[in-house]
mmCIF file of C-alpha atoms and ligand atoms in Angstrom:
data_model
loop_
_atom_site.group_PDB
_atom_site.id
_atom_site.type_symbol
_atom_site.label_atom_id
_atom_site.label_comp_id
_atom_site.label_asym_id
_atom_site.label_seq_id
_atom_site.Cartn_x
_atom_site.Cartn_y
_atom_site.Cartn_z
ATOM 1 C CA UNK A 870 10.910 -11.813 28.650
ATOM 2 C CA UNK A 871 10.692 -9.159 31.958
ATOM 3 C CA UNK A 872 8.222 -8.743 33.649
ATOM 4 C CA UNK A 873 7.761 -5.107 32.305
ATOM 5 C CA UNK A 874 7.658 -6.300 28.444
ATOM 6 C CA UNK A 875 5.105 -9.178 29.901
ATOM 7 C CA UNK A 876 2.758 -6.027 31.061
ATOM 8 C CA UNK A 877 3.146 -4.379 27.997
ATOM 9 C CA UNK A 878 2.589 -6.728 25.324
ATOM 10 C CA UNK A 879 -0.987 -7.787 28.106
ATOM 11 C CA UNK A 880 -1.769 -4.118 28.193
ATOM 12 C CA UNK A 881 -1.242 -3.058 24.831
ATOM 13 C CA UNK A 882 -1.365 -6.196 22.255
ATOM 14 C CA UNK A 883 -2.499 -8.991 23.575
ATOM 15 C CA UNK A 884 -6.191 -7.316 23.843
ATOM 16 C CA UNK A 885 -9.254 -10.000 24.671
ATOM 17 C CA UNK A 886 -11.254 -8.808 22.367
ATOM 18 C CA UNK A 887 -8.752 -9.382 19.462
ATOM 19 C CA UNK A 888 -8.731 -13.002 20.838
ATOM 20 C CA UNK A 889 -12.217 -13.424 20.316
ATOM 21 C CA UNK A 890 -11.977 -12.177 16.982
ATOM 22 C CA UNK A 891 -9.931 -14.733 16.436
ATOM 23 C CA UNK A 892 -11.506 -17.879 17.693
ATOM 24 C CA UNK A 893 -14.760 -16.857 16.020
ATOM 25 C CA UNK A 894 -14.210 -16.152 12.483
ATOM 26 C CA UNK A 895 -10.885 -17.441 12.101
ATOM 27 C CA UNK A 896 -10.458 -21.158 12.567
ATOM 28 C CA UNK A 897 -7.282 -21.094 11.004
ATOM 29 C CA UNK A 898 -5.998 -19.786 13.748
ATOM 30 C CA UNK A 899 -5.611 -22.512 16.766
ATOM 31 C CA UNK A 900 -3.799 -20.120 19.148
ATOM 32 C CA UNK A 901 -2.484 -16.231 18.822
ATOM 33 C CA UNK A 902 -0.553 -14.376 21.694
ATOM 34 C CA UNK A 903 0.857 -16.193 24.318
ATOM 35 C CA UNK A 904 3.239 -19.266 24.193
ATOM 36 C CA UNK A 905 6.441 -19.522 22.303
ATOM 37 C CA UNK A 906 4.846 -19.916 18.888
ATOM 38 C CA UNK A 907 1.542 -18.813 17.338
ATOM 39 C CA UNK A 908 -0.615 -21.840 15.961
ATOM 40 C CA UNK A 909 -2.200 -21.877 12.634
ATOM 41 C CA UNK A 910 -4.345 -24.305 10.452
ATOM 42 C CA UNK A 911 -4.832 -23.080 7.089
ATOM 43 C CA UNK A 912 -7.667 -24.473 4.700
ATOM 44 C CA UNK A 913 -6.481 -26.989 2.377
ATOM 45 C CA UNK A 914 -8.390 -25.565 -0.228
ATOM 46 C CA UNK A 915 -6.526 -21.914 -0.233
ATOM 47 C CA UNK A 916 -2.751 -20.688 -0.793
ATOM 48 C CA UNK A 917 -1.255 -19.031 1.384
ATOM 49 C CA UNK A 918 0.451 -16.023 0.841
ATOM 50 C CA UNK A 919 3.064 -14.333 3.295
ATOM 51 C CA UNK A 920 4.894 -10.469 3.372
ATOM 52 C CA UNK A 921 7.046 -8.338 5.755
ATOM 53 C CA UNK A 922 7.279 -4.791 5.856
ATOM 54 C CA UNK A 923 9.565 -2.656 8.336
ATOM 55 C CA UNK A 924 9.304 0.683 8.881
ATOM 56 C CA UNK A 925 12.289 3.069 10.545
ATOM 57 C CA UNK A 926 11.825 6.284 12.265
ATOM 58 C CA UNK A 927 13.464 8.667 9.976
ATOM 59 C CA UNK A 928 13.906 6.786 7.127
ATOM 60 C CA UNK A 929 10.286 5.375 6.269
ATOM 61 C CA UNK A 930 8.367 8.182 8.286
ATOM 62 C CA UNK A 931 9.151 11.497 9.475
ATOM 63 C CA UNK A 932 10.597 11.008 13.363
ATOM 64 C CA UNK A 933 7.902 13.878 14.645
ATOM 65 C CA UNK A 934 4.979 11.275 13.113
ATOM 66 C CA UNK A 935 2.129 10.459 15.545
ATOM 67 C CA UNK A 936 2.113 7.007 16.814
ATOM 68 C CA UNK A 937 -1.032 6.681 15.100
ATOM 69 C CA UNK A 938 -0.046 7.375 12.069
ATOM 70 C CA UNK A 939 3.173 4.829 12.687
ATOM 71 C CA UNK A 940 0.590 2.182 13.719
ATOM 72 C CA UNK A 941 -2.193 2.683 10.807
ATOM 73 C CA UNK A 942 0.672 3.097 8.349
ATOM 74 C CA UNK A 943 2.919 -0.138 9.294
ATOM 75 C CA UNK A 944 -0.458 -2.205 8.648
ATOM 76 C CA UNK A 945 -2.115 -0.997 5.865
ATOM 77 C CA UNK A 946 1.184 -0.968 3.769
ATOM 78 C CA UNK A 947 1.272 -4.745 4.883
ATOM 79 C CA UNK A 948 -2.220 -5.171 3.398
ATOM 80 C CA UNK A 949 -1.524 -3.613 0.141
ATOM 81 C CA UNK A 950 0.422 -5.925 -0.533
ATOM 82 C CA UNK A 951 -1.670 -8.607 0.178
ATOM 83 C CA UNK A 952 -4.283 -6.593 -1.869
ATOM 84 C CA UNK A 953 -1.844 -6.384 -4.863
ATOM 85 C CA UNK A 954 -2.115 -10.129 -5.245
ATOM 86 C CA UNK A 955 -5.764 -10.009 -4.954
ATOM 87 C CA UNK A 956 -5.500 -11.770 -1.314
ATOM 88 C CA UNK A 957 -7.916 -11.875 1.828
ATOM 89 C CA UNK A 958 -6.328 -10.950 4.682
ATOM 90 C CA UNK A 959 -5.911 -14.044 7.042
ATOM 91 C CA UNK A 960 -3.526 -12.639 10.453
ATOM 92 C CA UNK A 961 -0.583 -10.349 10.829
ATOM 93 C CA UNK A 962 2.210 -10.610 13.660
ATOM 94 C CA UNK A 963 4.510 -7.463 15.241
ATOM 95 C CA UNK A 964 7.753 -6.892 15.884
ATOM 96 C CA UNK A 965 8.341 -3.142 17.961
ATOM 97 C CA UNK A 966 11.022 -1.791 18.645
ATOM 98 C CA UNK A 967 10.710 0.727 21.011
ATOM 99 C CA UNK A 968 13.026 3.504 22.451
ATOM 100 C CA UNK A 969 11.605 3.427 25.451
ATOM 101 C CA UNK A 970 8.299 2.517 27.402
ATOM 102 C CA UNK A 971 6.122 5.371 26.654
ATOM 103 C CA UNK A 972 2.537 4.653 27.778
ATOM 104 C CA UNK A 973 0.689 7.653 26.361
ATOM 105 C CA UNK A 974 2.458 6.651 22.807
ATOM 106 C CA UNK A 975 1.773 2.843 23.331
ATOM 107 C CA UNK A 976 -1.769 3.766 23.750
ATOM 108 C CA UNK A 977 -2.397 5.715 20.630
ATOM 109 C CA UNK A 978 -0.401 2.796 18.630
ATOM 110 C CA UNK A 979 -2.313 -0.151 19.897
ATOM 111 C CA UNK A 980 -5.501 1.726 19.544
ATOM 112 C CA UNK A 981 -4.893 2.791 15.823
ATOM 113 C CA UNK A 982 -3.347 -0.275 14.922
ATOM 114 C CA UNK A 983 -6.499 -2.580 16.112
ATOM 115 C CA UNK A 984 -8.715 0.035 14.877
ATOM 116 C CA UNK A 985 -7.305 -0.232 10.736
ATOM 117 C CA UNK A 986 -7.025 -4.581 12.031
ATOM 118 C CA UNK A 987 -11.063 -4.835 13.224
ATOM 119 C CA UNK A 988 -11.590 -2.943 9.882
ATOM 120 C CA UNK A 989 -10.010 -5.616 7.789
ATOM 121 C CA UNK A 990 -10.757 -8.608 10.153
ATOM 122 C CA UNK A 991 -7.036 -9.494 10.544
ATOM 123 C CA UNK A 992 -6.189 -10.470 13.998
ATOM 124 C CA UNK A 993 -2.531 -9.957 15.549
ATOM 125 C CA UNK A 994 -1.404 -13.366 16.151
ATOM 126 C CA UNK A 995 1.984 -12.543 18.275
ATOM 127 C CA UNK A 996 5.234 -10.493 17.801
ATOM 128 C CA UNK A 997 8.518 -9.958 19.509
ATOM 129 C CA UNK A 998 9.054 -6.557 21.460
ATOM 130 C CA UNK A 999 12.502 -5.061 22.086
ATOM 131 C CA UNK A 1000 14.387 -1.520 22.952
ATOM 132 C CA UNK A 1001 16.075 0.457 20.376
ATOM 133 C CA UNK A 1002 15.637 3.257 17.861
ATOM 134 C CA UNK A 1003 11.623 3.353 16.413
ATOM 135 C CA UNK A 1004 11.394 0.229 14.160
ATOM 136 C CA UNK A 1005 7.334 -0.921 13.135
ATOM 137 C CA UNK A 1006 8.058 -4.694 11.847
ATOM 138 C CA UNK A 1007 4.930 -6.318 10.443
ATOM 139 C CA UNK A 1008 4.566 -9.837 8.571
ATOM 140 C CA UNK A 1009 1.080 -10.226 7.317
ATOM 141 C CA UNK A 1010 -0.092 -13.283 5.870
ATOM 142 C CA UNK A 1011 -3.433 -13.616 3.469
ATOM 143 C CA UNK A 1012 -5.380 -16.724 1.326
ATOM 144 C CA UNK A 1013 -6.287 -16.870 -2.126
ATOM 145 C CA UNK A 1014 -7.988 -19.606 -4.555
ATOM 146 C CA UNK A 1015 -5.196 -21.866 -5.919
ATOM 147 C CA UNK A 1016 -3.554 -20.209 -8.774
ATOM 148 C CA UNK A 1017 -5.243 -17.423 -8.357
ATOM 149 C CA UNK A 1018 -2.828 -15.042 -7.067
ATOM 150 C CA UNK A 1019 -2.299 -11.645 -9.319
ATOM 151 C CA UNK A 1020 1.283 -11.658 -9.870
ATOM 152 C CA UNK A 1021 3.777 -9.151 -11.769
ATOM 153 C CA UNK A 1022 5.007 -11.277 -14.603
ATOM 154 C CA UNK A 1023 1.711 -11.620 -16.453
ATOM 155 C CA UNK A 1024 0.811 -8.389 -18.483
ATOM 156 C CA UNK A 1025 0.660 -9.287 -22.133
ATOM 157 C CA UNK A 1026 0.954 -7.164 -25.061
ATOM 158 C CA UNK A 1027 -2.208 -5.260 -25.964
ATOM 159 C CA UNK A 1028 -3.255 -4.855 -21.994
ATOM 160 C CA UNK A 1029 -4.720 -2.138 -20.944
ATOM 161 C CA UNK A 1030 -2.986 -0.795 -17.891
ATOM 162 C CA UNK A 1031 -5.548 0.651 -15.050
ATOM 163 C CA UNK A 1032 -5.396 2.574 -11.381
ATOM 164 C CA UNK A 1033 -7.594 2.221 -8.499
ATOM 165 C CA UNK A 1034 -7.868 6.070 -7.714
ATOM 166 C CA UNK A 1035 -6.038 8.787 -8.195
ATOM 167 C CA UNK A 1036 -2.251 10.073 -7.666
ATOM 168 C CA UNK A 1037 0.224 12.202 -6.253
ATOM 169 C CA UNK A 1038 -1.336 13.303 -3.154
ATOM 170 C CA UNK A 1039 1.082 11.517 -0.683
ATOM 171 C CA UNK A 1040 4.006 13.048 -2.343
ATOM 172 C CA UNK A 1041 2.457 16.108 -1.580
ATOM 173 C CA UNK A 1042 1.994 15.230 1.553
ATOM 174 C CA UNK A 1043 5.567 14.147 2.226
ATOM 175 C CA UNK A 1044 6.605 17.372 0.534
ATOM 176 C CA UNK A 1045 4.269 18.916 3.004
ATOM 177 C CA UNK A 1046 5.834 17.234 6.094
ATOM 178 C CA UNK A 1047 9.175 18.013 5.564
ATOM 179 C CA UNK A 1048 8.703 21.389 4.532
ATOM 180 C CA UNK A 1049 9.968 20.822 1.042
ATOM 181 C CA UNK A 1050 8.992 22.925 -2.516
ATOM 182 C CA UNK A 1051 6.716 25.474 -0.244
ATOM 183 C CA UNK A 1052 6.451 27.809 -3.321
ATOM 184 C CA UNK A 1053 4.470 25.483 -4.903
ATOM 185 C CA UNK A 1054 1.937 24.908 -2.025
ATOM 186 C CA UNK A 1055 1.050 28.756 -1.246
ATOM 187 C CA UNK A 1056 -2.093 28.410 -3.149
ATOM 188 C CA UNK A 1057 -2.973 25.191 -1.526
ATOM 189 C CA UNK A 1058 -6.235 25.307 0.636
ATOM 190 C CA UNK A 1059 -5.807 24.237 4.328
ATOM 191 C CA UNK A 1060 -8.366 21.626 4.003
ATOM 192 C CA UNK A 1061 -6.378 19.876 0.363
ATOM 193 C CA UNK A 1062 -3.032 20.261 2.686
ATOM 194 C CA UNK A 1063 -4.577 18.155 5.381
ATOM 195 C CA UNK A 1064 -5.653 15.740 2.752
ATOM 196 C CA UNK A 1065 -2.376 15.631 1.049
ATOM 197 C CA UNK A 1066 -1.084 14.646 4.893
ATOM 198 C CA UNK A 1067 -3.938 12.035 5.915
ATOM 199 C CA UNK A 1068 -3.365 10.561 2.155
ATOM 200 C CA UNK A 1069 0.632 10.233 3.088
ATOM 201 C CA UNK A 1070 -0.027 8.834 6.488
ATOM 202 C CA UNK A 1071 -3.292 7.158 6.416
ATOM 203 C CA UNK A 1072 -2.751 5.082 2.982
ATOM 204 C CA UNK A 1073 -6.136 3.192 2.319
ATOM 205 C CA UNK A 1074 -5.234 -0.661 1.460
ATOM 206 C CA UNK A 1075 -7.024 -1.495 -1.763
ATOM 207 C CA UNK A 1076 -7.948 -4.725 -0.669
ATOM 208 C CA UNK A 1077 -11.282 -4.990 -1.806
ATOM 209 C CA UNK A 1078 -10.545 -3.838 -5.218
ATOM 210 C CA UNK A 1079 -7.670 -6.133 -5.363
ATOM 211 C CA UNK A 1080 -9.835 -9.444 -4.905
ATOM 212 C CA UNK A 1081 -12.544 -8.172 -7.237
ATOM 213 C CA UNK A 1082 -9.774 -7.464 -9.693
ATOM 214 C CA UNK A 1083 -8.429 -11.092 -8.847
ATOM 215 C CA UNK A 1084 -11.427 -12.024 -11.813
ATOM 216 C CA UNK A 1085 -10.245 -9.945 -14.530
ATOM 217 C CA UNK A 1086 -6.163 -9.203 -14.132
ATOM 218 C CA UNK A 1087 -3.396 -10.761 -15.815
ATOM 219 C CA UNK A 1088 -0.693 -9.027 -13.166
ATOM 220 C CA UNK A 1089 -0.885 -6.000 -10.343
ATOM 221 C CA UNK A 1090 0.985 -4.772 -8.157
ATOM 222 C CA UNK A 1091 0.790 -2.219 -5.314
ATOM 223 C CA UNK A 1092 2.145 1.704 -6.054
ATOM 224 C CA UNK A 1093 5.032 2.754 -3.071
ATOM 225 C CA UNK A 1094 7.676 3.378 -5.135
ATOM 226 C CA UNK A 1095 5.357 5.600 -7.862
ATOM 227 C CA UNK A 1096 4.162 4.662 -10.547
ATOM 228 C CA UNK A 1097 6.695 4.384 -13.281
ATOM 229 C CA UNK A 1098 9.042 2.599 -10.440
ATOM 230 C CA UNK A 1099 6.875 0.051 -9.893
ATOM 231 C CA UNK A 1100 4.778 -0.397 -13.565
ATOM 232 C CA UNK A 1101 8.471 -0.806 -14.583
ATOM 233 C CA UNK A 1102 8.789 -4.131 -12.419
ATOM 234 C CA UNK A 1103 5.768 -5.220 -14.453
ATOM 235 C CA UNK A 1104 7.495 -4.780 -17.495
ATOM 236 C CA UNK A 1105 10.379 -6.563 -16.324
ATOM 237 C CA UNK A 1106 8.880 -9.642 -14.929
ATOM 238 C CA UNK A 1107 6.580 -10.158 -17.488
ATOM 239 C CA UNK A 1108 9.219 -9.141 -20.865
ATOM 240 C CA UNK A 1109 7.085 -6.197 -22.026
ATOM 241 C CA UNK A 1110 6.654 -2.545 -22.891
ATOM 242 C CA UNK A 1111 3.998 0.174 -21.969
ATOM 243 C CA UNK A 1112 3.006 3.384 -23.206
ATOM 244 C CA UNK A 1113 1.052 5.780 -20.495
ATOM 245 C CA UNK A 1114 -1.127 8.302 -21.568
ATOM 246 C CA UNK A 1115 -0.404 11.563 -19.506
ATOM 247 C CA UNK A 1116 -3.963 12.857 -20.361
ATOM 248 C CA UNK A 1117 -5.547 9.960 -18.651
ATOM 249 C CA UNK A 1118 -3.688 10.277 -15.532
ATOM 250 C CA UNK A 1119 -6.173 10.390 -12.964
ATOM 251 C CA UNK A 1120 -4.728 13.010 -10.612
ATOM 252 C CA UNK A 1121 -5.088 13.830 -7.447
ATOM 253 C CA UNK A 1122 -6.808 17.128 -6.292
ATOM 254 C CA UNK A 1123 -4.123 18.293 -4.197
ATOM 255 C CA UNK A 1124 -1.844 18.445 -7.081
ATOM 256 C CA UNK A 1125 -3.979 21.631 -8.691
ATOM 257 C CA UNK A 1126 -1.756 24.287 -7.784
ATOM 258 C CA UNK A 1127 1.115 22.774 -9.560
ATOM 259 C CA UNK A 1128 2.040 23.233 -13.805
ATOM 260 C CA UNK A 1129 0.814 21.064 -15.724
ATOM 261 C CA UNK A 1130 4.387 19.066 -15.970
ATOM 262 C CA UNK A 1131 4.877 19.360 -12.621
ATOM 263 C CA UNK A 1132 1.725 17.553 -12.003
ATOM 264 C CA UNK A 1133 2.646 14.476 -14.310
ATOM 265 C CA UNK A 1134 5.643 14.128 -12.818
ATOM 266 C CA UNK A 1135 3.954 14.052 -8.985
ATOM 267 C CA UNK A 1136 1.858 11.775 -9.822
ATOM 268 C CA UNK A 1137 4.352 9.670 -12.214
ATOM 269 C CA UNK A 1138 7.011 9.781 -9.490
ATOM 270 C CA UNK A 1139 6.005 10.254 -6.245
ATOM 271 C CA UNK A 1140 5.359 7.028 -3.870
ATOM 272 C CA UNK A 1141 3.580 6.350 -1.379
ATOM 273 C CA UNK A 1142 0.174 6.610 -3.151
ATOM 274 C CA UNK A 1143 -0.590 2.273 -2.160
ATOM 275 C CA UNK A 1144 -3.079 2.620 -4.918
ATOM 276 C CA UNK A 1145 -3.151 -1.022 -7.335
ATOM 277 C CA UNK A 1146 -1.451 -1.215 -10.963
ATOM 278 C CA UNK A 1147 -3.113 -3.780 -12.942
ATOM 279 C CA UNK A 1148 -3.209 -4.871 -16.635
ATOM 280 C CA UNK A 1149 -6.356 -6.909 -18.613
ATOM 281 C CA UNK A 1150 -7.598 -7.752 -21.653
ATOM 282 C CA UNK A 1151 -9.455 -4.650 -23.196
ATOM 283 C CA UNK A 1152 -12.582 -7.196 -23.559
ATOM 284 C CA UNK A 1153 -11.949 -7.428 -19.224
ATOM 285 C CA UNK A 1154 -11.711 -4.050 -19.039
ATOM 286 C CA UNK A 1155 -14.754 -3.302 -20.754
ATOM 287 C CA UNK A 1156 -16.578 -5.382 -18.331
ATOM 288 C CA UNK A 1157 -14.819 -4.342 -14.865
ATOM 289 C CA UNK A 1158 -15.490 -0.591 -16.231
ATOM 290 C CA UNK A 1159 -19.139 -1.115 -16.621
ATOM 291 C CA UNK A 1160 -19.102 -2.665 -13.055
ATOM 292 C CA UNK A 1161 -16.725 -0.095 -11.197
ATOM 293 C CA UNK A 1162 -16.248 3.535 -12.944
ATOM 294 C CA UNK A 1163 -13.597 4.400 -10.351
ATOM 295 C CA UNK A 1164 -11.134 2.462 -12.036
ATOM 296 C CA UNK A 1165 -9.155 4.383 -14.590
ATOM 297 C CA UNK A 1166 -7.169 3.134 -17.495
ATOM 298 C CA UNK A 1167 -3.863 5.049 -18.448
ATOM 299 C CA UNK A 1168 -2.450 3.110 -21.464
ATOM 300 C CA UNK A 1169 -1.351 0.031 -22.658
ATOM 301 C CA UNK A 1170 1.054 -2.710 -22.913
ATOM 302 C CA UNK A 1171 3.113 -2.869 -25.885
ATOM 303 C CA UNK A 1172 5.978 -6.003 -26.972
ATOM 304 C CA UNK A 1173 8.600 -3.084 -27.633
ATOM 305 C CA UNK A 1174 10.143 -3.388 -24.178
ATOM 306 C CA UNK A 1175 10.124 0.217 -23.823
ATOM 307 C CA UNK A 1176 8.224 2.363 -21.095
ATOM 308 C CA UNK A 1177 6.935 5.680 -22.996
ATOM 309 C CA UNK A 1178 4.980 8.756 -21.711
ATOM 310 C CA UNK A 1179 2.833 10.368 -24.154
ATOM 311 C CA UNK A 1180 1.096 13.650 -24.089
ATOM 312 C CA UNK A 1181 -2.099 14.463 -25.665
ATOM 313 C CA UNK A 1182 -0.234 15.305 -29.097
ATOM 314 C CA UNK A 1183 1.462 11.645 -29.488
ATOM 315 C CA UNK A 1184 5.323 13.967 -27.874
ATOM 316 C CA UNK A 1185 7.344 11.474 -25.538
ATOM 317 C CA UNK A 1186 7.281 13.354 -22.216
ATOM 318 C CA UNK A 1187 11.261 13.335 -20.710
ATOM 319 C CA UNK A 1188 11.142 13.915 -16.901
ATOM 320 C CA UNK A 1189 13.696 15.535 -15.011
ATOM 321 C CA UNK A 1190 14.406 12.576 -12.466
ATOM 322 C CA UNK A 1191 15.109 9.597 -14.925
ATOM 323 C CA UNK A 1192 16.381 7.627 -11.875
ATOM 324 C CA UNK A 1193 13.508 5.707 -11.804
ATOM 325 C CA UNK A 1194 13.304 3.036 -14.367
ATOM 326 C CA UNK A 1195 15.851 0.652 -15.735
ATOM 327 C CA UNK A 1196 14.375 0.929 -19.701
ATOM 328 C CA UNK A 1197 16.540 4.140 -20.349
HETATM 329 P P1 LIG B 2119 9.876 -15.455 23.579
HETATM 330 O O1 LIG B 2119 10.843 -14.840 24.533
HETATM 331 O O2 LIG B 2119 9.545 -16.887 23.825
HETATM 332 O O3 LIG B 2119 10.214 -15.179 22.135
HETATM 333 P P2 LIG B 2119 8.260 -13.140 23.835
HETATM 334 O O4 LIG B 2119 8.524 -12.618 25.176
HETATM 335 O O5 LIG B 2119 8.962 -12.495 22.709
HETATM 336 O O6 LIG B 2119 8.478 -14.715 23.850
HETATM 337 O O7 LIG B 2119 6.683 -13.072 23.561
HETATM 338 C C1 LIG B 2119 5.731 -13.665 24.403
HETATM 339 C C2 LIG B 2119 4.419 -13.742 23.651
HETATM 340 O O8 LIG B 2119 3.969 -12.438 23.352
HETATM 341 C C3 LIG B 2119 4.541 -14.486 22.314
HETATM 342 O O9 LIG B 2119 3.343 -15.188 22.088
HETATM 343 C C4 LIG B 2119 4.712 -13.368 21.323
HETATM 344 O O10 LIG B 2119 4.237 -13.747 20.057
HETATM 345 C C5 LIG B 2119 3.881 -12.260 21.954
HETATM 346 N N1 LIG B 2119 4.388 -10.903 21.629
HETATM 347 C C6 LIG B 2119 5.556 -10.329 21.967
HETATM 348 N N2 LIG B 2119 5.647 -9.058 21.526
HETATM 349 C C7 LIG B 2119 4.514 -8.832 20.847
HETATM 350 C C8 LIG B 2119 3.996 -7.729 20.114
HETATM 351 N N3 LIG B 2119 4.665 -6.574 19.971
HETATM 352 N N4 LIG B 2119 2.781 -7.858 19.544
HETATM 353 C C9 LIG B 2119 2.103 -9.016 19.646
HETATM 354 N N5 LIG B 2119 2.506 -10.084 20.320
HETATM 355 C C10 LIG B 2119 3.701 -10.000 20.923
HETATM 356 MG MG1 LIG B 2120 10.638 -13.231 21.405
#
């Protein structure tokens, strides 16, 4: 290591206060930043579950993106995923690359990045820093009861299939960033624009939800792909069909200037939402309701291996971009 990346990684990431967070409420952790290797002790009593995530300038984010936006969005699409299998966040560890060393944008990242961490209680626990084109590598790691992990393979037939919140607005957003479909936007407000942007960058990780739905789920997952991408890996790991109901769709305000069709397909489609896919018993469902109306269910599993979309007169609803799932 120079002595230059030594600075950095003091200045930026390996913050005392982060440290502290770590010794106190995480005694899993026997030592973070600083040596060769970070040292951890997990409790017996808990699995541990482990993801990585990169994310490349100009391919996963726009290259004019704010650093805080990079930072907040590296993380929180780390803890989606730990929220998809119902999982407490435990620590996470960086890997930057960086095209140069740019204090000012350094700054911003390291704030933002142990702002959306102190939020979640997840300490940074060490990385690797290294020059090149913008790269954002995070592995985040996370503990659940034994066998208690929500996994993709176990909707059964007869499920119904529920959302955390609502859809489409990142695609918006993206749409909105790179100055794509403009016609459709005209009669957007400036305030449901900036939403559609802050939903895109500033993805909210459902972790929360995901261990309360821990009780009552037979699978989840996380939505980045959209949902008929990623419902459909559902359906493949656990040998089943679904049929959506378009009515039910709970859809994002930002998507109100768009046609009716138009709006299905936003919020069927488009990705980056990081909002949690889960199937349960209707019995289960009638309990988590009671406890948390935000949830919304959208249909239901069916053994017919198929993935339908139904409108509110029983027609199959064809979308334009069929790309998306493998049941064609
Ligand atoms: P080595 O050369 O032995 O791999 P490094 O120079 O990469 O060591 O890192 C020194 C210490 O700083 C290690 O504890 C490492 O985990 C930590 N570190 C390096 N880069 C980062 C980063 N971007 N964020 C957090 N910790 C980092
Ligand atoms: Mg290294």
């Amino acid at each position: 290591m120079s002595g230059s990346e030594f600075g950095l990684i003091q200045s930026y990431f390996s913050i005392p206060g982060q440290s502290l967070l770590a010794q106190q409420d995480h005694p899993d952790i026997i030592q973070g930043i600083g040596d060769d290797c970070a040292i951890l002790s997990p409790p017996a009593d808990q699995h541990l579950l482990v993801s990585i995530d990169t994310l490349i300038s100009g391919v996963h984010f726009p290259a004019q993106t704010s650093p805080q936006a990079v930072a907040h969005k590296a993380l929180a699409v780390n803890l989606s995923d730990l929220a998809a299998m119902g999982a407490k966040p435990a620590w996470f560890t960086l890997a930057l690359t960086l095209p140069d060393n740019n204090q000012n944008w350094l700054e911003l990242f390291s704030q933002s990045l142990f702002k959306l961490a102190s939020e979640y209680q997840i300490p940074l626990i060490g990385g690797d820093t290294t020059r090149g084109d913008l790269a954002v590598t995070i592995q985040i790691a996370g503990y659940v009861p034994p066998d208690s992990a929500l996994k993709r393979s176990g909707a059964q037939a007869g499920d119904i299939i529920a959302l955390t919140g609502a859809l489409g607005a990142a695609a918006i957003g993206l749409d909105i960033a790179l100055e794509q479909n403009r016609a459709h936007y005209q009669c957007l407000s400036q305030t449901r624009k900036k939403a559609a942007q802050l939903a895109l960058n500033y993805p909210c990780p459902r972790i929360r939800e995901g261990m309360i739905i821990r009780q009552y789920a037979h699978s989840a997952l996380d939505i980045s792909d959209g949902l008929l991408a990623d419902l459909g890996h559902i359906l493949s790991a656990s040998e089943v069909g679904a049929d959506v109901f378009l009515e039910y769709l709970p859809l994002s305000e930002t998507l109100a200037c768009l046609k009716p069709e138009q709006q299905w397909e936003k919020a069927l489609t488009g990705g980056d939402d990081y909002e949690l896919c889960f199937t349960l018993s209707e019995d289960k469902w009638q309990a988590l309701k009671h406890a948390y109306p935000h949830f919304t269910a959208i249909g239901h599993i069916t053994k017919s291996r198929k993935l339908r979309c139904l409108t509110a007169d029983g027609k199959l609803f064809e979308l334009q971009n069929r790309g998306y799932n493998h049941f064609d």
